[in-house]
Amino acid sequence: MLLSCHDGFLLGPWLESAKCLARDPGQEKQFEWNARTQVTMWFDNSETEASLLRDYGNKYWSGLLLDYYRPRACIYFKYMIDSLVKGENFPLEDWRRDWIGLTNKWQSSRNLFAVNASGDALNISRWLYDKYLRTDNLQSLYMGSNYHEAANFVSFYV
């Protein structure tokens, strides 16, 4: 939300600039895939072994955080919580398979992202501060008096 207030923090211009270099639809698709791959995981991976160049060119861009990093983190925490609840070892290969599958699917997707900033950074910052950092809000989170608000607080950062 806050990142979308500045053109320098948008995924859309990165992808669109890659596609603009293409001379035909096939090349456009390839160039977009290349651009997506550069900011996620380079393609020298197998089903359960991630590329050594994962997150090499990662960015904290609006669009990328919600559309790629959030689902990726959710996969990790799903496996982590399940292993803790069951008292079992972390299922590394299963997690890697889901993570790499998500990455490959995202790299091949063609969904569009904003190319122009929107929103007022100052007003959004104030709203975020009031919602998550005001003393009374933090006290209720730490005291455990509002489970749903605490879960929203955590999911906002994941």
mmCIF file of C-alpha atoms in Angstrom:
data_model
loop_
_atom_site.group_PDB
_atom_site.id
_atom_site.type_symbol
_atom_site.label_atom_id
_atom_site.label_comp_id
_atom_site.label_asym_id
_atom_site.label_seq_id
_atom_site.Cartn_x
_atom_site.Cartn_y
_atom_site.Cartn_z
ATOM 1 C CA MET A 1 0.000 0.000 0.000
ATOM 2 C CA LEU A 2 2.655 2.524 1.032
ATOM 3 C CA LEU A 3 5.090 1.369 -1.650
ATOM 4 C CA SER A 4 2.533 2.079 -4.374
ATOM 5 C CA CYS A 5 2.759 5.803 -3.588
ATOM 6 C CA HIS A 6 6.078 6.225 -5.412
ATOM 7 C CA ASP A 7 6.989 5.258 -8.982
ATOM 8 C CA GLY A 8 10.363 3.957 -7.808
ATOM 9 C CA PHE A 9 8.703 1.181 -5.799
ATOM 10 C CA LEU A 10 6.460 -0.306 -8.482
ATOM 11 C CA LEU A 11 6.922 -3.659 -10.190
ATOM 12 C CA GLY A 12 4.868 -2.592 -13.224
ATOM 13 C CA PRO A 13 7.451 -0.294 -14.854
ATOM 14 C CA TRP A 14 10.129 -3.008 -14.619
ATOM 15 C CA LEU A 15 7.958 -5.552 -16.415
ATOM 16 C CA GLU A 16 6.577 -3.092 -18.959
ATOM 17 C CA SER A 17 10.044 -1.775 -19.841
ATOM 18 C CA ALA A 18 11.159 -5.337 -20.584
ATOM 19 C CA LYS A 19 8.111 -5.985 -22.773
ATOM 20 C CA CYS A 20 8.624 -2.731 -24.703
ATOM 21 C CA LEU A 21 11.925 -4.068 -26.057
ATOM 22 C CA ALA A 22 10.182 -6.956 -27.831
ATOM 23 C CA ARG A 23 9.537 -7.076 -31.572
ATOM 24 C CA ASP A 24 6.789 -9.703 -31.482
ATOM 25 C CA PRO A 25 4.408 -11.355 -28.965
ATOM 26 C CA GLY A 26 6.668 -14.370 -28.420
ATOM 27 C CA GLN A 27 9.614 -12.152 -27.625
ATOM 28 C CA GLU A 28 7.430 -10.019 -25.342
ATOM 29 C CA LYS A 29 6.452 -13.101 -23.343
ATOM 30 C CA GLN A 30 10.112 -14.184 -23.107
ATOM 31 C CA PHE A 31 11.319 -10.730 -22.040
ATOM 32 C CA GLU A 32 8.643 -10.500 -19.359
ATOM 33 C CA TRP A 33 9.633 -13.956 -18.089
ATOM 34 C CA ASN A 34 13.276 -12.824 -18.013
ATOM 35 C CA ALA A 35 12.366 -9.717 -16.012
ATOM 36 C CA ARG A 36 10.314 -11.750 -13.534
ATOM 37 C CA THR A 37 13.077 -14.330 -13.195
ATOM 38 C CA GLN A 38 15.736 -11.708 -12.447
ATOM 39 C CA VAL A 39 13.875 -10.470 -9.351
ATOM 40 C CA THR A 40 12.871 -13.900 -8.006
ATOM 41 C CA MET A 41 14.765 -17.135 -8.682
ATOM 42 C CA TRP A 42 17.037 -17.717 -11.636
ATOM 43 C CA PHE A 43 16.100 -20.765 -13.612
ATOM 44 C CA ASP A 44 18.875 -23.246 -12.790
ATOM 45 C CA ASN A 45 16.684 -25.125 -10.324
ATOM 46 C CA SER A 46 15.110 -28.562 -10.120
ATOM 47 C CA GLU A 47 11.832 -29.601 -8.528
ATOM 48 C CA THR A 48 13.320 -29.678 -5.016
ATOM 49 C CA GLU A 49 16.654 -27.822 -5.340
ATOM 50 C CA ALA A 50 16.429 -24.051 -5.550
ATOM 51 C CA SER A 51 18.756 -22.004 -7.710
ATOM 52 C CA LEU A 52 21.774 -20.612 -5.907
ATOM 53 C CA LEU A 53 20.783 -17.271 -7.412
ATOM 54 C CA ARG A 54 17.450 -16.967 -5.642
ATOM 55 C CA ASP A 55 16.656 -13.463 -4.464
ATOM 56 C CA TYR A 56 19.850 -12.247 -6.146
ATOM 57 C CA GLY A 57 18.048 -9.269 -7.639
ATOM 58 C CA ASN A 58 15.140 -9.078 -5.207
ATOM 59 C CA LYS A 59 13.284 -5.814 -4.786
ATOM 60 C CA TYR A 60 10.768 -4.504 -2.304
ATOM 61 C CA TRP A 61 8.314 -3.339 -4.940
ATOM 62 C CA SER A 62 4.580 -2.870 -4.790
ATOM 63 C CA GLY A 63 3.101 -5.812 -6.609
ATOM 64 C CA LEU A 64 6.035 -8.113 -5.963
ATOM 65 C CA LEU A 65 5.522 -8.152 -2.199
ATOM 66 C CA LEU A 66 1.823 -8.986 -2.340
ATOM 67 C CA ASP A 67 1.806 -11.174 -5.432
ATOM 68 C CA TYR A 68 5.013 -13.193 -4.852
ATOM 69 C CA TYR A 69 6.702 -12.701 -1.460
ATOM 70 C CA ARG A 70 3.539 -12.952 0.629
ATOM 71 C CA PRO A 71 2.423 -16.303 -0.851
ATOM 72 C CA ARG A 72 6.005 -17.537 -0.566
ATOM 73 C CA ALA A 73 6.146 -16.607 3.121
ATOM 74 C CA CYS A 74 2.746 -18.219 3.684
ATOM 75 C CA ILE A 75 4.045 -21.492 2.246
ATOM 76 C CA TYR A 76 7.040 -21.380 4.584
ATOM 77 C CA PHE A 77 4.977 -20.595 7.686
ATOM 78 C CA LYS A 78 2.404 -23.266 6.803
ATOM 79 C CA TYR A 79 5.119 -25.917 6.794
ATOM 80 C CA MET A 80 6.810 -24.451 9.863
ATOM 81 C CA ILE A 81 3.627 -24.361 11.941
ATOM 82 C CA ASP A 82 2.569 -27.845 10.804
ATOM 83 C CA SER A 83 5.949 -29.313 11.758
ATOM 84 C CA LEU A 84 5.895 -27.616 15.172
ATOM 85 C CA VAL A 85 2.316 -28.708 15.910
ATOM 86 C CA LYS A 86 3.058 -32.304 14.896
ATOM 87 C CA GLY A 87 6.449 -32.327 16.628
ATOM 88 C CA GLU A 88 8.126 -33.434 13.415
ATOM 89 C CA ASN A 89 11.156 -32.238 11.468
ATOM 90 C CA PHE A 90 10.600 -29.469 8.974
ATOM 91 C CA PRO A 91 9.673 -31.143 5.633
ATOM 92 C CA LEU A 92 12.387 -29.420 3.630
ATOM 93 C CA GLU A 93 11.824 -31.140 0.289
ATOM 94 C CA ASP A 94 8.028 -30.634 0.405
ATOM 95 C CA TRP A 95 8.514 -26.961 1.231
ATOM 96 C CA ARG A 96 11.087 -26.537 -1.532
ATOM 97 C CA ARG A 97 8.756 -28.240 -4.035
ATOM 98 C CA ASP A 98 5.911 -25.829 -3.187
ATOM 99 C CA TRP A 99 8.219 -22.794 -3.091
ATOM 100 C CA ILE A 100 9.843 -23.590 -6.441
ATOM 101 C CA GLY A 101 6.437 -24.415 -7.939
ATOM 102 C CA LEU A 102 5.061 -21.065 -6.795
ATOM 103 C CA THR A 103 8.104 -19.284 -8.206
ATOM 104 C CA ASN A 104 7.897 -21.005 -11.584
ATOM 105 C CA LYS A 105 4.167 -20.295 -11.824
ATOM 106 C CA TRP A 106 4.671 -16.615 -10.918
ATOM 107 C CA GLN A 107 7.500 -16.228 -13.418
ATOM 108 C CA SER A 108 5.299 -17.567 -16.223
ATOM 109 C CA SER A 109 2.227 -15.534 -15.269
ATOM 110 C CA ARG A 110 1.225 -12.510 -17.306
ATOM 111 C CA ASN A 111 -0.780 -10.495 -14.766
ATOM 112 C CA LEU A 112 -0.407 -6.738 -14.985
ATOM 113 C CA PHE A 113 0.793 -4.339 -12.303
ATOM 114 C CA ALA A 114 0.398 -0.593 -11.857
ATOM 115 C CA VAL A 115 2.883 1.562 -13.756
ATOM 116 C CA ASN A 116 1.900 4.832 -12.089
ATOM 117 C CA ALA A 117 2.061 5.624 -8.404
ATOM 118 C CA SER A 118 -1.163 6.226 -6.534
ATOM 119 C CA GLY A 119 -2.042 7.278 -3.028
ATOM 120 C CA ASP A 120 -0.773 9.856 -0.571
ATOM 121 C CA ALA A 121 2.305 8.535 1.246
ATOM 122 C CA LEU A 122 1.892 10.875 4.214
ATOM 123 C CA ASN A 123 -1.756 9.988 4.824
ATOM 124 C CA ILE A 124 -1.103 6.274 4.392
ATOM 125 C CA SER A 125 1.868 6.486 6.779
ATOM 126 C CA ARG A 126 -0.311 8.195 9.375
ATOM 127 C CA TRP A 127 -3.007 5.553 8.955
ATOM 128 C CA LEU A 128 -0.450 2.732 9.323
ATOM 129 C CA TYR A 129 1.046 4.364 12.391
ATOM 130 C CA ASP A 130 -2.354 4.810 14.004
ATOM 131 C CA LYS A 131 -3.388 1.260 13.197
ATOM 132 C CA TYR A 132 -0.211 -0.611 14.151
ATOM 133 C CA LEU A 133 2.058 1.545 16.291
ATOM 134 C CA ARG A 134 -0.111 3.640 18.574
ATOM 135 C CA THR A 135 0.558 2.677 22.187
ATOM 136 C CA ASP A 136 -3.021 1.625 22.945
ATOM 137 C CA ASN A 137 -3.110 -0.644 19.871
ATOM 138 C CA LEU A 138 0.208 -2.278 20.770
ATOM 139 C CA GLN A 139 -0.840 -2.821 24.380
ATOM 140 C CA SER A 140 -3.984 -4.667 23.323
ATOM 141 C CA LEU A 141 -1.946 -6.820 20.941
ATOM 142 C CA TYR A 142 0.644 -7.712 23.556
ATOM 143 C CA MET A 143 -1.964 -8.379 26.233
ATOM 144 C CA GLY A 144 -3.691 -10.869 23.946
ATOM 145 C CA SER A 145 -7.050 -9.180 24.393
ATOM 146 C CA ASN A 146 -7.830 -9.172 20.693
ATOM 147 C CA TYR A 147 -6.707 -12.297 18.833
ATOM 148 C CA HIS A 148 -8.144 -11.236 15.466
ATOM 149 C CA GLU A 149 -6.416 -7.859 15.550
ATOM 150 C CA ALA A 150 -3.133 -9.549 16.472
ATOM 151 C CA ALA A 151 -3.553 -11.986 13.559
ATOM 152 C CA ASN A 152 -4.191 -9.077 11.186
ATOM 153 C CA PHE A 153 -1.120 -7.332 12.576
ATOM 154 C CA VAL A 154 1.034 -10.388 11.859
ATOM 155 C CA SER A 155 -0.501 -11.068 8.424
ATOM 156 C CA PHE A 156 0.163 -7.450 7.437
ATOM 157 C CA TYR A 157 3.886 -8.040 7.840
ATOM 158 C CA VAL A 158 3.878 -11.516 6.290
#
